[in-house]
Amino acid sequence: MLMTHSSNDPAGFHDRAVLITGGTSGMGLATARLLLESGAHVVITGRDDARLGRAARELDGVSDHGARLSAVRADSADLADLDRLADLVRERHGRLDGVFANAGTGVFQRSGEVAEQDFDRSVDVNFKGVFFTVQKALPLLDAAGGGSIVINASWTLHRGPAVAPVYAATKAAVHNLARTLGSDLAGRGIRVNSVSPGYIVTEMFHAANPDPASHEAIRSQVPLGRLGRAEDVAETVAFLLSPRSSYITAQDIAVDGGLVTAVPAS
Ligand SMILES: NC(=O)c1ccc[n+]([C@@H]2O[C@H](COP(=O)([O-])OP(=O)(O)OC[C@H]3O[C@@H](n4cnc5c(N)ncnc54)[C@H](OP(=O)(O)O)[C@@H]3O)[C@@H](O)[C@H]2O)c1
């Protein structure tokens, strides 16, 4: 069923089914909250039962539209997990109207320090995981008559930080994937876009920037003068998943306070 909007369902999410990989914290969790509030049934994933349980408790009761949340343990780098996830979504909802391929990981080291296993893990989660999340969701999107896919890329695909040689390359890869998949899937009524968040304060931000003393220097690079919130990205993802963006495909939206294209006024 193609998503449409009406006056009592302005975002067009009522009774729709959306998969969010990596929904236990950060942008995935914020997006899950927003979509549940808008009436969508949401499936979130993560690798750890305790973190999934905590997210489910946090999201409990946020929907007054009877929308359902499912929290499913699935490692995006594990194709058997992705098959199991697709089966579960099929059983529970019979279709998918939207997918936010958000799960990501980062090892923030200079090129000389990157170990093979960290290289492989980054590529397996951030690139291979995104590709196969989409591939395995396709029959479910077809069952809905089409839908919208959003891939979480990063500002690092535009500017290459010294400590993110592998991470940034995986994000450039999935940015390109949104374009090729946009071409491939348009005929099936499936739109594919990416978002490129800037510095968003989440667990990953703290892992990449452990020294709080560095945060002011980071903030000063952002023309809008503040670090990003997970909710800033969730709003953009919700727009791209909704029928309000029905003529937008194969695009990237930077949600970065101007980080990659503007210069802070002195
Ligand atoms: N924060 C930033 O400044 C920033 C900027 C640009 C782009 N991004 C991207 O934004 C996305 C979300 O990150 P975040 O900043 O919101 O950080 P976060 O709070 O650390 O969230 C990461 C999420 O991904 C999940 N995840 C990690 N590896 C996974 C795997 N193999 N399988 C399934 N789920 C997995 C985590 O779940 P569990 O740990 O519970 O498994 C968690 O839910 C990532 O793709 C990241 O690269 C972040």
Coordinates of N, CA and C and ligand atoms in Angstrom, one line a residue, residues 20-30 44-52 54-55 72-78 81-82 100-106 108 121 124-126 129-130 151-156 167 170-171 174 195-209 228 230 233 255, ligand 1:
I20 N 13.7 0.2 11.4 CA 14.8 1.1 11.7 C 15.9 0.2 12.2
T21 N 17.0 0.1 11.5 CA 18.1 -0.7 12.0 C 18.9 0.2 13.0
G22 N 19.4 -0.4 14.1 CA 20.1 0.4 15.1 C 19.2 1.4 15.8
G23 N 18.2 0.9 16.4 CA 17.2 1.8 17.1 C 17.3 1.8 18.6
T24 N 18.4 1.3 19.1 CA 18.5 1.3 20.6 C 19.0 2.6 21.2
S25 N 19.6 3.5 20.4 CA 20.1 4.8 20.9 C 20.2 5.8 19.8
G26 N 20.5 7.0 20.1 CA 20.9 8.0 19.1 C 19.8 8.3 18.1
M27 N 20.2 8.4 16.9 CA 19.2 8.8 15.8 C 18.2 7.8 15.5
G28 N 18.5 6.5 15.6 CA 17.6 5.5 15.4 C 16.5 5.5 16.4
L29 N 16.8 5.7 17.7 CA 15.9 5.7 18.7 C 15.0 7.0 18.6
A30 N 15.6 8.1 18.3 CA 14.8 9.4 18.1 C 13.8 9.2 17.0
I44 N 12.5 -1.9 15.5 CA 13.9 -1.5 15.7 C 14.8 -2.7 15.9
T45 N 16.1 -2.5 15.6 CA 17.0 -3.6 15.8 C 18.2 -3.1 16.6
G46 N 19.0 -4.1 17.1 CA 20.2 -3.8 17.8 C 20.9 -5.1 18.1
R47 N 22.1 -5.1 18.7 CA 22.8 -6.4 18.9 C 22.6 -7.0 20.3
D48 N 22.0 -6.2 21.2 CA 22.1 -6.6 22.6 C 20.7 -6.5 23.2
D49 N 20.3 -7.7 23.8 CA 18.9 -7.8 24.4 C 18.7 -6.7 25.4
A50 N 19.7 -6.4 26.3 CA 19.5 -5.5 27.4 C 19.2 -4.1 26.8
R51 N 20.0 -3.7 25.8 CA 19.8 -2.4 25.2 C 18.5 -2.3 24.5
L52 N 18.1 -3.4 23.8 CA 16.8 -3.4 23.1 C 15.7 -3.3 24.1
R54 N 15.8 -1.8 27.1 CA 15.8 -0.5 27.6 C 15.1 0.5 26.6
A55 N 15.4 0.3 25.3 CA 14.8 1.2 24.3 C 13.3 0.9 24.2
V72 N 14.0 -6.1 18.0 CA 14.5 -7.4 17.5 C 16.0 -7.4 17.5
R73 N 16.6 -8.5 18.1 CA 18.0 -8.6 18.1 C 18.4 -9.1 16.7
A74 N 19.2 -8.2 16.0 CA 19.7 -8.6 14.7 C 21.0 -7.8 14.4
D75 N 22.0 -8.5 14.1 CA 23.3 -7.8 13.7 C 23.2 -7.5 12.2
S76 N 23.3 -6.3 11.9 CA 23.2 -5.9 10.4 C 24.3 -6.5 9.6
A77 N 25.4 -7.0 10.2 CA 26.4 -7.6 9.4 C 26.2 -9.1 9.1
D78 N 25.2 -9.6 9.7 CA 24.9 -11.1 9.7 C 23.7 -11.3 8.8
D81 N 20.8 -13.2 10.3 CA 20.0 -12.3 11.2 C 19.0 -11.5 10.3
L82 N 19.5 -11.0 9.2 CA 18.7 -10.1 8.4 C 17.5 -10.9 7.8
F100 N 14.7 2.7 7.5 CA 15.8 3.6 7.8 C 17.0 2.7 8.1
A101 N 17.9 2.6 7.1 CA 19.1 1.8 7.3 C 20.1 2.7 8.0
N102 N 20.1 2.6 9.3 CA 20.8 3.5 10.2 C 21.9 2.9 11.0
A103 N 21.9 1.6 11.2 CA 22.9 1.0 12.1 C 24.3 1.2 11.5
G104 N 25.2 1.7 12.4 CA 26.5 2.0 11.9 C 27.5 1.9 13.1
T105 N 28.8 1.7 12.7 CA 29.8 1.5 13.7 C 31.0 2.3 13.2
G106 N 31.9 2.7 14.1 CA 33.1 3.4 13.7 C 34.3 3.0 14.6
F108 N 37.7 4.9 15.2 CA 38.3 6.2 14.9 C 39.8 6.2 15.2
R121 N 35.0 -5.1 10.1 CA 33.8 -4.9 10.8 C 33.1 -3.6 10.3
D124 N 31.6 -4.4 7.0 CA 30.5 -5.4 7.1 C 29.2 -4.7 7.7
V125 N 29.4 -3.8 8.6 CA 28.2 -3.2 9.2 C 27.7 -2.0 8.3
N126 N 28.6 -1.1 8.0 CA 28.2 0.1 7.4 C 27.9 0.1 5.9
G129 N 26.1 -4.4 5.4 CA 24.9 -4.4 6.2 C 23.8 -3.6 5.6
V130 N 24.1 -2.4 5.2 CA 23.1 -1.5 4.6 C 22.6 -2.1 3.3
I151 N 19.0 6.0 4.0 CA 20.3 5.5 4.4 C 21.0 6.5 5.2
N152 N 21.5 6.1 6.4 CA 22.3 7.1 7.2 C 23.7 7.1 6.8
A153 N 24.1 8.2 6.1 CA 25.5 8.4 5.6 C 26.2 9.2 6.7
S154 N 26.9 10.3 6.3 CA 27.6 11.1 7.3 C 28.3 12.3 6.6
W155 N 28.5 13.4 7.3 CA 29.2 14.5 6.8 C 30.6 14.1 6.3
T156 N 31.1 13.0 6.9 CA 32.5 12.6 6.5 C 32.7 12.1 5.1
Y167 N 35.9 4.5 8.1 CA 34.5 4.9 8.4 C 34.0 5.8 7.3
T170 N 33.2 4.1 4.0 CA 32.0 3.3 4.0 C 30.8 4.2 3.8
K171 N 30.9 5.4 4.4 CA 29.8 6.4 4.3 C 29.7 6.9 2.8
V174 N 27.8 4.2 0.9 CA 26.4 4.1 1.0 C 25.7 5.3 0.5
V195 N 20.7 10.6 4.3 CA 20.9 11.8 5.1 C 22.4 11.8 5.5
S196 N 23.0 13.0 5.6 CA 24.4 13.1 6.0 C 24.4 14.0 7.3
P197 N 24.3 13.3 8.4 CA 24.3 14.1 9.6 C 25.7 14.7 9.9
G198 N 25.7 15.9 10.5 CA 27.0 16.5 11.0 C 27.4 15.9 12.3
Y199 N 27.9 16.8 13.2 CA 28.2 16.3 14.6 C 26.9 16.3 15.4
I200 N 26.5 15.0 15.7 CA 25.2 14.8 16.4 C 25.6 14.2 17.7
V201 N 25.1 14.7 18.8 CA 25.5 14.2 20.1 C 24.8 13.0 20.5
T202 N 25.5 11.9 20.3 CA 25.0 10.5 20.5 C 26.1 9.7 21.2
E203 N 25.9 8.4 21.4 CA 27.0 7.6 21.9 C 28.1 7.5 21.0
M204 N 27.9 7.5 19.7 CA 29.0 7.4 18.7 C 29.8 8.7 18.7
F205 N 29.1 9.9 18.9 CA 29.8 11.1 19.0 C 30.8 11.1 20.2
H206 N 30.3 10.6 21.3 CA 31.2 10.6 22.5 C 32.3 9.6 22.3
A207 N 32.1 8.5 21.6 CA 33.1 7.5 21.3 C 34.2 8.1 20.4
A208 N 33.7 8.9 19.4 CA 34.7 9.5 18.5 C 35.4 10.7 19.1
N209 N 34.8 11.4 20.0 CA 35.3 12.6 20.6 C 35.3 12.5 22.1
G228 N 24.6 19.0 16.8 CA 23.2 18.5 16.4 C 22.6 17.6 17.5
A230 N 19.9 14.3 18.1 CA 19.3 13.1 17.3 C 18.0 13.5 16.7
V233 N 17.9 15.0 13.2 CA 18.0 14.0 12.1 C 16.7 13.3 11.9
V255 N 22.3 17.2 7.3 CA 21.6 17.7 8.5 C 22.8 18.0 9.4
Ligands
LIG1 N1 26.8 10.9 15.8 C1 27.3 11.5 14.8 O1 27.9 12.5 14.9 C2 27.1 10.9 13.4 C3 27.4 11.7 12.3 C4 27.1 11.2 11.0 C5 26.6 9.9 10.9 N2 26.3 9.1 12.0 C6 25.7 7.8 11.7 O2 24.5 7.7 12.4 C7 24.1 6.4 12.6 C8 23.6 6.2 14.0 O3 24.6 6.5 14.9 P1 24.3 7.4 16.2 O4 25.2 8.6 16.1 O5 22.9 7.6 16.4 O6 25.1 6.5 17.3 P2 24.6 5.5 18.4 O7 23.8 6.1 19.5 O8 25.9 4.8 18.9 O9 23.7 4.4 17.6 C9 24.2 3.4 16.8 C10 23.1 2.4 16.7 O10 23.6 1.4 15.8 C11 23.4 0.1 16.4 N3 24.3 -0.8 15.8 C12 25.7 -0.7 15.8 N4 26.2 -1.8 15.1 C13 25.1 -2.6 14.8 C14 25.0 -3.8 14.1 N5 26.1 -4.5 13.7 N6 23.8 -4.3 13.9 C15 22.7 -3.7 14.4 N7 22.7 -2.5 15.0 C16 24.0 -2.0 15.2 C17 23.5 0.4 17.8 O11 22.9 -0.7 18.6 P3 23.5 -1.6 19.7 O12 24.8 -1.0 20.1 O13 22.5 -1.7 20.7 O14 23.7 -2.9 19.0 C18 22.8 1.7 18.0 O15 21.4 1.5 18.0 C19 25.4 5.5 12.3 O16 25.3 4.9 11.0 C20 26.5 6.6 12.3 O17 27.5 6.2 11.5 C21 26.6 9.6 13.2

